[in-house]
Amino acid sequence: MNILMLGWEFPPSISGGLGVASQGLAEALAAKGHHVTFLLPKKNQTQVSQNVQLVDASALTPDIDFWKEKKVYSETLAETSIGTLLMPYLAPEVFEEVREVTRKRVALKSTEESELLEQIELTGTYEGNLHAEILKYALLAVQVAQQTKPDVVHAHDWITFRAAVLIKKTFGTPVILHTHSIEQDRNGVYAQQHVMSEEKTGFEQADRIIAVSQKLKYAIVGAYGIPSDRIEVIPNVLRIKGSKSPSTNPKHIAFVGRLTHQKSPSIFIDLARDLSSKGHEFTYSIIGDGYLRGDLESRVIASNFSNRVRFTGFLERSELLKLLNTVDLLVVPSASEPFGLVALEAILKGIPVAAARGIGLGEFIPSIPQVERWDHYSYVQLIERLMTDDHYREYITSHCLKEAKKLTWEKATTLTEKCYQKAAAK
């Protein structure tokens, strides 16, 4: 099939798991013989692929006239022809033939869309004039679809939904919206209404929807009233070889994720405080960035265990995978975790995970130990057991790894192909 994939991220330039998952699926589909074009808002030199055609929207020459409003009007012209045989001393008017001809004319009038194409610069970030960038990306996506003539459009998360819907309205191309999280997952009570509006419009117009877990599927149905039979559940997959040797004296505990309320890094600090107060001399890494970082750093500075806590900030994927080799336990205390790609990365590296109950990955790896995020007593007990009980630690690590290996690209791409077939058959 000829697939046009729309995504805002592609490794190594990513903000989280979205880009990693998008790249993985695109590469896996291309490896099965599909032609995959991946449209990025702005591509840099580090973003490369041997099998997927990466297109930089910011480098495209906008077709301004395509988006201008076309005004058709009639114009009557008087055409005069002069005879080829002219006689001396006779006026030319004697040989003139005059007739009226009506012709249709097309005038192009500037529109908001055509002006945006000329004025807005695509940065590919989530900052600045994001609303205008999303619209320009959508207009350029239509231009790419006109050239590539895809069989299906596959869009990743809300930021590309408008582009997918516009392509469908323009050309009638089937649209699949791949959802890694919804706004209520990301921001809870702070959910932004304009983002929810983008999601709602996209879901209502989509031919099929892919959710990365049953948990996310139920969230889409509950938040937006989408019929459940239009949503397919396809888990994320990773190819990572285990490179960490078993720890004989585990010390290092890590949190990885955006420093936002969704990911609950404050709970991680609370757990570190409680473990320290019980005499454990573990070290802690908080890997990621976000609007809570300043408050979290202030809390740690005011504590009596600040010398054991390190804030790394956001790390590029290669740096993250390297640092994970030093980690003995990953704690995932998220208020909402529709899938949990970093947890899968840890498990594939042989690192146990202590998760808050409800992590989407737990649907596919049921051996992940989970506790209620608000139950600090039970959470501390779980961490203590994973860090001090060698037999239990080995049991959890081996069982989780065995279950994780059942998540394969062969299964994921087969399910995706079936999803495409259902969308095209509508």
C-alpha positions as a LaTeX table, in Angstrom:
\begin{tabular}{lrrr}
\hline
Residue & $x$ (\AA) & $y$ (\AA) & $z$ (\AA) \\
\hline
Met1 & 0.00 & 0.00 & 0.00 \\
Asn2 & 0.94 & 3.62 & $-0.46$ \\
Ile3 & 0.81 & 5.14 & 3.05 \\
Leu4 & 1.07 & 8.81 & 3.96 \\
Met5 & 2.02 & 8.98 & 7.64 \\
Leu6 & 1.65 & 12.27 & 9.50 \\
Gly7 & 3.73 & 12.89 & 12.61 \\
Trp8 & 5.20 & 15.79 & 14.55 \\
Glu9 & 8.24 & 13.83 & 15.81 \\
Phe10 & 10.82 & 11.39 & 14.47 \\
Pro11 & 13.92 & 10.23 & 16.37 \\
Pro12 & 16.38 & 11.38 & 17.41 \\
Ser13 & 14.47 & 14.69 & 17.75 \\
Ile14 & 11.62 & 13.75 & 20.09 \\
Ser15 & 9.87 & 14.98 & 23.23 \\
Gly16 & 8.86 & 11.53 & 24.49 \\
Gly17 & 7.55 & 8.14 & 23.43 \\
Leu18 & 5.35 & 9.45 & 20.59 \\
Gly19 & 8.20 & 9.88 & 18.13 \\
Val20 & 9.77 & 6.53 & 19.01 \\
Ala21 & 6.49 & 4.68 & 18.49 \\
Ser22 & 5.75 & 6.53 & 15.24 \\
Gln23 & 9.17 & 5.71 & 13.80 \\
Gly24 & 8.96 & 2.07 & 14.83 \\
Leu25 & 5.65 & 1.46 & 13.09 \\
Ala26 & 6.65 & 3.39 & 9.95 \\
Glu27 & 9.88 & 1.39 & 9.62 \\
Ala28 & 8.09 & $-1.92$ & 10.28 \\
Leu29 & 5.44 & $-1.23$ & 7.63 \\
Ala30 & 8.13 & $-0.23$ & 5.12 \\
Ala31 & 10.04 & $-3.44$ & 5.88 \\
Lys32 & 6.92 & $-5.40$ & 4.88 \\
Gly33 & 6.95 & $-3.80$ & 1.43 \\
His34 & 4.62 & $-0.84$ & 1.91 \\
His35 & 5.63 & 2.54 & 0.56 \\
Val36 & 5.63 & 4.89 & 3.55 \\
Thr37 & 5.94 & 8.67 & 3.23 \\
Phe38 & 6.37 & 10.36 & 6.61 \\
Leu39 & 5.58 & 14.10 & 6.67 \\
Leu40 & 7.36 & 16.10 & 9.37 \\
Pro41 & 6.70 & 19.80 & 10.05 \\
Lys42 & 10.44 & 20.47 & 10.09 \\
Lys43 & 13.16 & 17.89 & 9.48 \\
Asn44 & 16.78 & 18.18 & 10.54 \\
Gln45 & 19.87 & 16.40 & 9.25 \\
Thr46 & 19.90 & 13.85 & 12.07 \\
Gln47 & 16.47 & 12.48 & 11.11 \\
Val48 & 17.15 & 9.83 & 8.49 \\
Ser49 & 15.66 & 6.55 & 7.34 \\
Gln50 & 16.70 & 4.01 & 4.71 \\
Asn51 & 13.19 & 2.63 & 4.16 \\
Val52 & 10.80 & 5.48 & 4.99 \\
Gln53 & 10.61 & 8.57 & 2.80 \\
Leu54 & 10.89 & 11.52 & 5.18 \\
Val55 & 9.44 & 14.78 & 3.85 \\
Asp56 & 10.22 & 18.17 & 5.37 \\
Ala57 & 7.06 & 20.31 & 5.19 \\
Ser58 & 9.01 & 23.48 & 5.98 \\
Ala59 & 11.14 & 22.95 & 2.84 \\
Leu60 & 8.18 & 22.57 & 0.47 \\
Thr61 & 7.23 & 25.31 & $-1.98$ \\
Pro62 & 3.63 & 26.19 & $-1.04$ \\
Asp63 & 1.07 & 26.04 & $-3.84$ \\
Ile64 & $-0.52$ & 29.38 & $-2.93$ \\
Asp65 & $-2.97$ & 29.41 & $-5.84$ \\
Phe66 & $-4.44$ & 26.03 & $-4.80$ \\
Trp67 & $-5.82$ & 27.64 & $-1.63$ \\
Lys68 & $-6.97$ & 30.92 & $-3.13$ \\
Glu69 & $-10.69$ & 31.37 & $-3.64$ \\
Lys70 & $-11.60$ & 30.90 & $-7.27$ \\
Lys71 & $-14.09$ & 33.41 & $-8.73$ \\
Val72 & $-15.51$ & 32.48 & $-12.14$ \\
Tyr73 & $-17.09$ & 35.23 & $-14.25$ \\
Ser74 & $-18.08$ & 35.81 & $-17.88$ \\
Glu75 & $-16.51$ & 38.45 & $-20.06$ \\
Thr76 & $-17.76$ & 39.57 & $-23.49$ \\
Leu77 & $-15.09$ & 40.68 & $-25.94$ \\
Ala78 & $-15.36$ & 42.24 & $-29.39$ \\
Glu79 & $-13.03$ & 40.52 & $-31.85$ \\
Thr80 & $-12.09$ & 42.29 & $-35.05$ \\
Ser81 & $-10.54$ & 40.57 & $-38.08$ \\
Ile82 & $-9.15$ & 42.36 & $-41.15$ \\
Gly83 & $-9.25$ & 40.83 & $-44.60$ \\
Thr84 & $-6.02$ & 39.58 & $-46.04$ \\
Leu85 & $-6.64$ & 41.25 & $-49.43$ \\
Leu86 & $-6.37$ & 45.05 & $-49.21$ \\
Met87 & $-7.11$ & 47.28 & $-52.22$ \\
Pro88 & $-5.23$ & 50.56 & $-52.70$ \\
Tyr89 & $-7.07$ & 53.74 & $-51.75$ \\
Leu90 & $-9.87$ & 51.92 & $-49.86$ \\
Ala91 & $-10.21$ & 52.37 & $-46.10$ \\
Pro92 & $-9.32$ & 49.27 & $-43.96$ \\
Glu93 & $-12.76$ & 49.40 & $-42.34$ \\
Val94 & $-14.23$ & 48.06 & $-45.57$ \\
Phe95 & $-12.49$ & 44.76 & $-44.92$ \\
Glu96 & $-13.16$ & 44.56 & $-41.17$ \\
Glu97 & $-15.35$ & 41.85 & $-39.62$ \\
Val98 & $-16.50$ & 42.42 & $-36.04$ \\
Arg99 & $-18.03$ & 39.70 & $-33.78$ \\
Glu100 & $-18.73$ & 39.36 & $-30.06$ \\
Val101 & $-17.22$ & 36.43 & $-28.09$ \\
Thr102 & $-18.12$ & 35.44 & $-24.51$ \\
Arg103 & $-15.37$ & 33.80 & $-22.50$ \\
Lys104 & $-15.12$ & 32.52 & $-18.91$ \\
Arg105 & $-12.45$ & 34.04 & $-16.70$ \\
Val106 & $-11.12$ & 32.79 & $-13.33$ \\
Ala107 & $-9.88$ & 35.24 & $-10.71$ \\
Leu108 & $-7.98$ & 34.14 & $-7.58$ \\
Lys109 & $-8.75$ & 35.87 & $-4.33$ \\
Ser110 & $-6.49$ & 35.57 & $-1.28$ \\
Thr111 & $-7.87$ & 33.57 & 1.65 \\
Glu112 & $-6.75$ & 33.03 & 5.23 \\
Glu113 & $-5.21$ & 29.74 & 4.12 \\
Ser114 & $-3.21$ & 31.20 & 1.24 \\
Glu115 & $-1.95$ & 34.04 & 3.42 \\
Leu116 & $-0.88$ & 31.64 & 6.17 \\
Leu117 & 1.17 & 29.63 & 3.72 \\
Glu118 & 3.12 & 32.74 & 2.90 \\
Gln119 & 3.46 & 34.17 & 6.41 \\
Ile120 & 3.88 & 31.29 & 8.90 \\
Glu121 & 7.20 & 29.54 & 9.46 \\
Leu122 & 7.12 & 25.89 & 10.49 \\
Thr123 & 9.38 & 25.19 & 13.47 \\
Gly124 & 8.25 & 21.68 & 14.39 \\
Thr125 & 8.15 & 22.57 & 18.10 \\
Tyr126 & 5.20 & 22.72 & 20.50 \\
Glu127 & 5.80 & 26.36 & 21.31 \\
Gly128 & 5.14 & 29.72 & 19.67 \\
Asn129 & 2.21 & 30.06 & 17.28 \\
Leu130 & 1.32 & 26.37 & 17.36 \\
His131 & $-2.27$ & 26.89 & 16.14 \\
Ala132 & $-1.08$ & 28.56 & 12.94 \\
Glu133 & 1.68 & 25.97 & 12.44 \\
Ile134 & $-0.86$ & 23.13 & 12.69 \\
Leu135 & $-2.99$ & 24.80 & 10.01 \\
Lys136 & $-0.02$ & 25.40 & 7.68 \\
Tyr137 & 1.12 & 21.80 & 8.19 \\
Ala138 & $-2.39$ & 20.65 & 7.26 \\
Leu139 & $-2.40$ & 22.72 & 4.07 \\
Leu140 & 0.99 & 21.38 & 3.04 \\
Ala141 & $-0.12$ & 17.84 & 3.89 \\
Val142 & $-2.91$ & 18.20 & 1.33 \\
Gln143 & $-0.31$ & 19.31 & $-1.20$ \\
Val144 & 1.81 & 16.21 & $-0.43$ \\
Ala145 & $-1.25$ & 13.97 & $-0.69$ \\
Gln146 & $-2.07$ & 15.48 & $-4.08$ \\
Gln147 & 1.39 & 14.49 & $-5.29$ \\
Thr148 & 1.77 & 11.07 & $-3.61$ \\
Lys149 & $-1.86$ & 9.89 & $-3.98$ \\
Pro150 & $-1.84$ & 7.65 & $-0.86$ \\
Asp151 & $-4.18$ & 4.72 & $-0.35$ \\
Val152 & $-4.52$ & 5.66 & 3.33 \\
Val153 & $-3.50$ & 8.49 & 5.65 \\
His154 & $-2.15$ & 7.46 & 9.06 \\
Ala155 & $-1.93$ & 10.36 & 11.56 \\
His156 & $-0.26$ & 10.24 & 14.99 \\
Asp157 & $-1.96$ & 12.13 & 17.84 \\
Trp158 & $-4.06$ & 15.30 & 17.86 \\
Ile159 & $-1.46$ & 17.64 & 16.44 \\
Thr160 & $-1.77$ & 16.02 & 12.99 \\
Phe161 & $-5.49$ & 15.17 & 13.09 \\
Arg162 & $-6.50$ & 18.38 & 11.29 \\
Ala163 & $-4.18$ & 17.56 & 8.40 \\
Ala164 & $-5.62$ & 14.07 & 8.06 \\
Val165 & $-9.22$ & 15.31 & 8.11 \\
Leu166 & $-8.45$ & 18.01 & 5.51 \\
Ile167 & $-6.91$ & 15.41 & 3.18 \\
Lys168 & $-10.02$ & 13.25 & 3.54 \\
Lys169 & $-12.34$ & 16.18 & 2.80 \\
Thr170 & $-10.27$ & 17.20 & $-0.23$ \\
Phe171 & $-9.59$ & 13.82 & $-1.84$ \\
Gly172 & $-11.77$ & 11.30 & 0.01 \\
Thr173 & $-8.71$ & 9.33 & 1.20 \\
Pro174 & $-9.40$ & 6.92 & 4.10 \\
Val175 & $-8.01$ & 8.21 & 7.41 \\
Ile176 & $-6.65$ & 6.30 & 10.41 \\
Leu177 & $-5.98$ & 8.28 & 13.57 \\
His178 & $-3.36$ & 6.66 & 15.80 \\
Thr179 & $-3.89$ & 7.78 & 19.39 \\
His180 & $-1.10$ & 7.47 & 21.94 \\
Ser181 & $-2.89$ & 9.56 & 24.59 \\
Ile182 & $-5.75$ & 12.03 & 24.78 \\
Glu183 & $-5.74$ & 15.49 & 26.31 \\
Gln184 & $-7.50$ & 14.35 & 29.48 \\
Asp185 & $-4.72$ & 11.79 & 30.02 \\
Arg186 & $-2.00$ & 14.39 & 29.53 \\
Asn187 & $-3.45$ & 17.24 & 31.57 \\
Gly188 & $-6.43$ & 15.96 & 33.59 \\
Val189 & $-8.39$ & 18.86 & 35.08 \\
Tyr190 & $-6.07$ & 21.24 & 33.22 \\
Ala191 & $-7.09$ & 19.82 & 29.84 \\
Gln192 & $-7.11$ & 22.48 & 27.11 \\
Gln193 & $-10.46$ & 22.86 & 25.38 \\
His194 & $-9.01$ & 23.68 & 21.95 \\
Val195 & $-6.99$ & 20.45 & 22.00 \\
Met196 & $-10.05$ & 18.46 & 23.03 \\
Ser197 & $-11.92$ & 20.09 & 20.15 \\
Glu198 & $-9.21$ & 18.99 & 17.71 \\
Glu199 & $-9.41$ & 15.44 & 19.08 \\
Lys200 & $-13.21$ & 15.32 & 18.98 \\
Thr201 & $-13.40$ & 16.57 & 15.39 \\
Gly202 & $-10.71$ & 14.15 & 14.30 \\
Phe203 & $-12.27$ & 11.12 & 15.98 \\
Glu204 & $-15.69$ & 11.90 & 14.51 \\
Gln205 & $-14.25$ & 12.18 & 10.97 \\
Ala206 & $-11.84$ & 9.22 & 11.15 \\
Asp207 & $-12.56$ & 6.00 & 9.30 \\
Arg208 & $-10.72$ & 3.99 & 11.96 \\
Ile209 & $-8.96$ & 4.82 & 15.23 \\
Ile210 & $-5.97$ & 3.01 & 16.73 \\
Ala211 & $-5.51$ & 3.09 & 20.51 \\
Val212 & $-2.35$ & 1.76 & 22.16 \\
Ser213 & $-4.28$ & 0.02 & 24.97 \\
Gln214 & $-7.78$ & $-0.96$ & 26.06 \\
Lys215 & $-7.44$ & 1.67 & 28.79 \\
Leu216 & $-7.02$ & 4.36 & 26.13 \\
Lys217 & $-9.83$ & 2.92 & 24.02 \\
Tyr218 & $-12.25$ & 3.21 & 26.95 \\
Ala219 & $-11.01$ & 6.76 & 27.59 \\
Ile220 & $-11.76$ & 7.78 & 23.98 \\
Val221 & $-15.23$ & 6.24 & 24.17 \\
Gly222 & $-15.95$ & 7.90 & 27.51 \\
Ala223 & $-14.59$ & 11.34 & 26.67 \\
Tyr224 & $-15.86$ & 11.70 & 23.12 \\
Gly225 & $-18.69$ & 9.21 & 22.69 \\
Ile226 & $-16.98$ & 7.38 & 19.82 \\
Pro227 & $-18.46$ & 3.92 & 19.08 \\
Ser228 & $-16.08$ & 1.30 & 20.43 \\
Asp229 & $-16.28$ & $-0.82$ & 17.27 \\
Arg230 & $-14.45$ & 1.92 & 15.34 \\
Ile231 & $-11.40$ & 1.65 & 17.61 \\
Glu232 & $-8.67$ & $-0.98$ & 17.25 \\
Val233 & $-6.22$ & $-1.73$ & 20.07 \\
Ile234 & $-2.64$ & $-2.15$ & 18.82 \\
Pro235 & 0.19 & $-2.00$ & 21.39 \\
Asn236 & 3.50 & $-0.27$ & 20.80 \\
Val237 & 6.53 & $-2.44$ & 20.09 \\
Leu238 & 10.25 & $-1.88$ & 20.61 \\
Arg239 & 13.35 & $-3.64$ & 19.40 \\
Ile240 & 15.95 & $-3.30$ & 22.16 \\
Lys241 & 18.55 & $-5.86$ & 23.10 \\
Gly242 & 19.17 & $-6.30$ & 26.79 \\
Ser243 & 22.56 & $-4.89$ & 27.68 \\
Lys244 & 22.37 & $-4.61$ & 31.47 \\
Ser245 & 23.96 & $-7.31$ & 33.59 \\
Pro246 & 21.98 & $-8.36$ & 36.70 \\
Ser247 & 22.66 & $-6.11$ & 39.71 \\
Thr248 & 24.14 & $-7.79$ & 42.75 \\
Asn249 & 23.69 & $-4.75$ & 44.97 \\
Pro250 & 20.99 & $-2.53$ & 43.43 \\
Lys251 & 21.21 & 1.13 & 44.40 \\
His252 & 19.98 & 3.34 & 41.57 \\
Ile253 & 16.24 & 4.18 & 41.20 \\
Ala254 & 14.96 & 6.34 & 38.35 \\
Phe255 & 11.93 & 8.29 & 37.20 \\
Val256 & 11.68 & 8.98 & 33.46 \\
Gly257 & 9.08 & 11.25 & 31.92 \\
Arg258 & 7.75 & 14.77 & 31.53 \\
Leu259 & 7.71 & 16.69 & 34.79 \\
Thr260 & 3.96 & 17.28 & 34.68 \\
His261 & 1.01 & 16.34 & 36.86 \\
Gln262 & 0.17 & 13.43 & 34.54 \\
Lys263 & 3.48 & 11.70 & 35.27 \\
Ser264 & 3.38 & 12.48 & 39.03 \\
Pro265 & 7.10 & 13.12 & 39.70 \\
Ser266 & 6.16 & 14.57 & 43.11 \\
Ile267 & 5.11 & 11.09 & 44.21 \\
Phe268 & 8.54 & 9.82 & 43.20 \\
Ile269 & 10.14 & 12.40 & 45.49 \\
Asp270 & 7.78 & 11.41 & 48.31 \\
Leu271 & 8.78 & 7.76 & 47.86 \\
Ala272 & 12.48 & 8.71 & 47.88 \\
Arg273 & 11.95 & 10.64 & 51.12 \\
Asp274 & 10.20 & 7.70 & 52.78 \\
Leu275 & 12.87 & 5.24 & 51.64 \\
Ser276 & 15.62 & 7.53 & 52.92 \\
Ser277 & 13.87 & 7.92 & 56.27 \\
Lys278 & 13.93 & 4.12 & 56.58 \\
Gly279 & 17.71 & 4.12 & 56.23 \\
His280 & 18.06 & 3.05 & 52.58 \\
Glu281 & 20.98 & 4.76 & 50.86 \\
Phe282 & 19.61 & 4.51 & 47.33 \\
Thr283 & 20.42 & 7.14 & 44.71 \\
Tyr284 & 17.71 & 8.71 & 42.57 \\
Ser285 & 17.62 & 10.14 & 39.04 \\
Ile286 & 14.77 & 12.30 & 37.77 \\
Ile287 & 15.08 & 12.18 & 33.98 \\
Gly288 & 12.97 & 14.62 & 32.01 \\
Asp289 & 11.80 & 18.20 & 31.95 \\
Gly290 & 8.56 & 20.11 & 32.36 \\
Tyr291 & 6.74 & 22.91 & 34.12 \\
Leu292 & 7.05 & 21.26 & 37.57 \\
Arg293 & 10.84 & 21.10 & 37.55 \\
Gly294 & 11.44 & 24.29 & 39.56 \\
Asp295 & 9.04 & 23.23 & 42.34 \\
Leu296 & 10.50 & 19.73 & 42.45 \\
Glu297 & 14.07 & 20.98 & 42.70 \\
Ser298 & 13.05 & 23.31 & 45.54 \\
Arg299 & 11.49 & 20.41 & 47.43 \\
Val300 & 14.61 & 18.29 & 47.03 \\
Ile301 & 16.94 & 21.12 & 48.11 \\
Ala302 & 14.90 & 21.53 & 51.29 \\
Ser303 & 15.12 & 17.81 & 52.09 \\
Asn304 & 17.77 & 15.87 & 53.99 \\
Phe305 & 18.53 & 13.54 & 51.05 \\
Ser306 & 19.25 & 16.11 & 48.31 \\
Asn307 & 22.78 & 14.79 & 47.85 \\
Arg308 & 21.28 & 11.54 & 46.52 \\
Val309 & 18.91 & 13.07 & 43.94 \\
Arg310 & 19.97 & 14.13 & 40.45 \\
Phe311 & 17.91 & 16.05 & 37.90 \\
Thr312 & 19.26 & 15.25 & 34.44 \\
Gly313 & 16.81 & 17.31 & 32.39 \\
Phe314 & 15.57 & 15.99 & 29.05 \\
Leu315 & 17.89 & 13.43 & 27.44 \\
Glu316 & 18.16 & 12.46 & 23.80 \\
Arg317 & 17.11 & 8.86 & 23.22 \\
Ser318 & 20.67 & 7.52 & 22.84 \\
Glu319 & 21.68 & 9.20 & 26.11 \\
Leu320 & 18.58 & 7.86 & 27.86 \\
Leu321 & 19.22 & 4.28 & 26.77 \\
Lys322 & 22.82 & 4.61 & 27.93 \\
Leu323 & 21.80 & 5.95 & 31.34 \\
Leu324 & 19.21 & 3.18 & 31.74 \\
Asn325 & 22.12 & 0.73 & 31.79 \\
Thr326 & 23.03 & 2.14 & 35.22 \\
Val327 & 19.47 & 2.01 & 36.60 \\
Asp328 & 18.36 & $-0.81$ & 38.92 \\
Leu329 & 14.65 & 0.07 & 39.18 \\
Leu330 & 12.25 & 2.25 & 37.21 \\
Val331 & 9.36 & 3.79 & 39.14 \\
Val332 & 6.30 & 4.81 & 37.09 \\
Pro333 & 3.87 & 6.65 & 39.43 \\
Ser334 & 1.80 & 8.29 & 36.65 \\
Ala335 & $-1.73$ & 9.46 & 37.28 \\
Ser336 & $-2.47$ & 8.32 & 33.74 \\
Glu337 & $-0.22$ & 6.14 & 31.58 \\
Pro338 & $-2.11$ & 5.00 & 28.45 \\
Phe339 & 0.79 & 2.75 & 27.45 \\
Gly340 & 4.21 & 3.35 & 29.06 \\
Leu341 & 6.87 & 3.05 & 26.38 \\
Val342 & 9.77 & 3.86 & 28.72 \\
Ala343 & 8.61 & 1.04 & 31.00 \\
Leu344 & 8.81 & $-1.33$ & 28.03 \\
Glu345 & 12.32 & $-0.03$ & 27.28 \\
Ala346 & 13.35 & $-0.77$ & 30.86 \\
Ile347 & 11.85 & $-4.27$ & 30.86 \\
Leu348 & 13.60 & $-5.17$ & 27.60 \\
Lys349 & 16.86 & $-4.05$ & 29.20 \\
Gly350 & 16.26 & $-6.33$ & 32.19 \\
Ile351 & 15.25 & $-3.56$ & 34.60 \\
Pro352 & 12.26 & $-4.19$ & 36.91 \\
Val353 & 9.42 & $-1.67$ & 36.95 \\
Ala354 & 7.28 & $-0.58$ & 39.90 \\
Ala355 & 4.18 & 1.03 & 38.42 \\
Ala356 & 1.07 & 2.80 & 39.60 \\
Arg357 & $-2.02$ & 0.71 & 38.99 \\
Gly358 & $-3.61$ & 1.19 & 35.58 \\
Ile359 & $-0.53$ & 1.44 & 33.36 \\
Gly360 & $-1.58$ & 0.47 & 29.83 \\
Leu361 & 1.48 & $-1.74$ & 29.33 \\
Gly362 & 0.17 & $-3.94$ & 32.14 \\
Glu363 & $-2.53$ & $-5.23$ & 29.76 \\
Phe364 & 0.20 & $-6.89$ & 27.70 \\
Ile365 & 2.77 & $-7.53$ & 30.48 \\
Pro366 & 0.62 & $-8.56$ & 33.46 \\
Ser367 & 3.67 & $-9.47$ & 35.56 \\
Ile368 & 4.49 & $-5.79$ & 36.10 \\
Pro369 & 3.93 & $-5.21$ & 39.84 \\
Gln370 & 1.39 & $-2.41$ & 40.35 \\
Val371 & 0.11 & $-0.56$ & 43.41 \\
Glu372 & $-2.24$ & 2.36 & 43.93 \\
Arg373 & $-0.26$ & 5.56 & 43.40 \\
Trp374 & $-1.73$ & 7.17 & 46.52 \\
Asp375 & $-0.85$ & 4.16 & 48.72 \\
His376 & 2.68 & 5.27 & 49.68 \\
Tyr377 & 3.06 & 2.56 & 52.30 \\
Ser378 & 2.46 & $-0.24$ & 49.78 \\
Tyr379 & 4.53 & 1.56 & 47.14 \\
Val380 & 7.53 & 1.83 & 49.48 \\
Gln381 & 7.17 & $-1.84$ & 50.43 \\
Leu382 & 7.14 & $-2.85$ & 46.75 \\
Ile383 & 10.27 & $-0.82$ & 46.00 \\
Glu384 & 12.05 & $-2.23$ & 49.05 \\
Arg385 & 11.23 & $-5.78$ & 47.97 \\
Leu386 & 12.39 & $-5.21$ & 44.39 \\
Met387 & 15.64 & $-3.66$ & 45.62 \\
Thr388 & 16.48 & $-6.10$ & 48.42 \\
Asp389 & 14.85 & $-9.46$ & 47.64 \\
Asp390 & 17.04 & $-11.03$ & 44.93 \\
His391 & 14.70 & $-13.97$ & 44.30 \\
Tyr392 & 11.62 & $-11.76$ & 43.86 \\
Arg393 & 13.55 & $-9.29$ & 41.72 \\
Glu394 & 14.75 & $-12.06$ & 39.38 \\
Tyr395 & 11.26 & $-13.57$ & 39.22 \\
Ile396 & 9.65 & $-10.24$ & 38.20 \\
Thr397 & 12.40 & $-9.34$ & 35.74 \\
Ser398 & 12.37 & $-12.69$ & 33.92 \\
His399 & 8.58 & $-12.97$ & 33.71 \\
Cys400 & 8.15 & $-9.39$ & 32.46 \\
Leu401 & 10.85 & $-9.91$ & 29.83 \\
Lys402 & 9.23 & $-13.14$ & 28.64 \\
Glu403 & 5.87 & $-11.37$ & 28.22 \\
Ala404 & 7.45 & $-8.32$ & 26.58 \\
Lys405 & 9.03 & $-10.47$ & 23.88 \\
Lys406 & 5.54 & $-11.48$ & 22.75 \\
Leu407 & 5.00 & $-7.92$ & 21.53 \\
Thr408 & 6.35 & $-8.15$ & 17.98 \\
Trp409 & 6.27 & $-5.90$ & 14.94 \\
Glu410 & 4.92 & $-8.79$ & 12.90 \\
Lys411 & 1.77 & $-8.85$ & 15.03 \\
Ala412 & 1.49 & $-5.06$ & 15.21 \\
Thr413 & 1.86 & $-4.50$ & 11.45 \\
Thr414 & $-0.63$ & $-7.29$ & 10.67 \\
Leu415 & $-3.22$ & $-5.64$ & 12.91 \\
Thr416 & $-2.44$ & $-2.26$ & 11.31 \\
Glu417 & $-2.89$ & $-3.67$ & 7.80 \\
Lys418 & $-6.28$ & $-5.08$ & 8.80 \\
Cys419 & $-7.19$ & $-1.65$ & 10.14 \\
Tyr420 & $-6.26$ & $-0.10$ & 6.77 \\
Gln421 & $-8.43$ & $-2.64$ & 4.95 \\
Lys422 & $-11.43$ & $-1.84$ & 7.15 \\
Ala423 & $-10.95$ & 1.90 & 6.56 \\
Ala424 & $-10.67$ & 1.46 & 2.79 \\
Ala425 & $-13.78$ & $-0.75$ & 2.69 \\
Lys426 & $-16.07$ & 1.95 & 4.16 \\
\hline
\end{tabular}
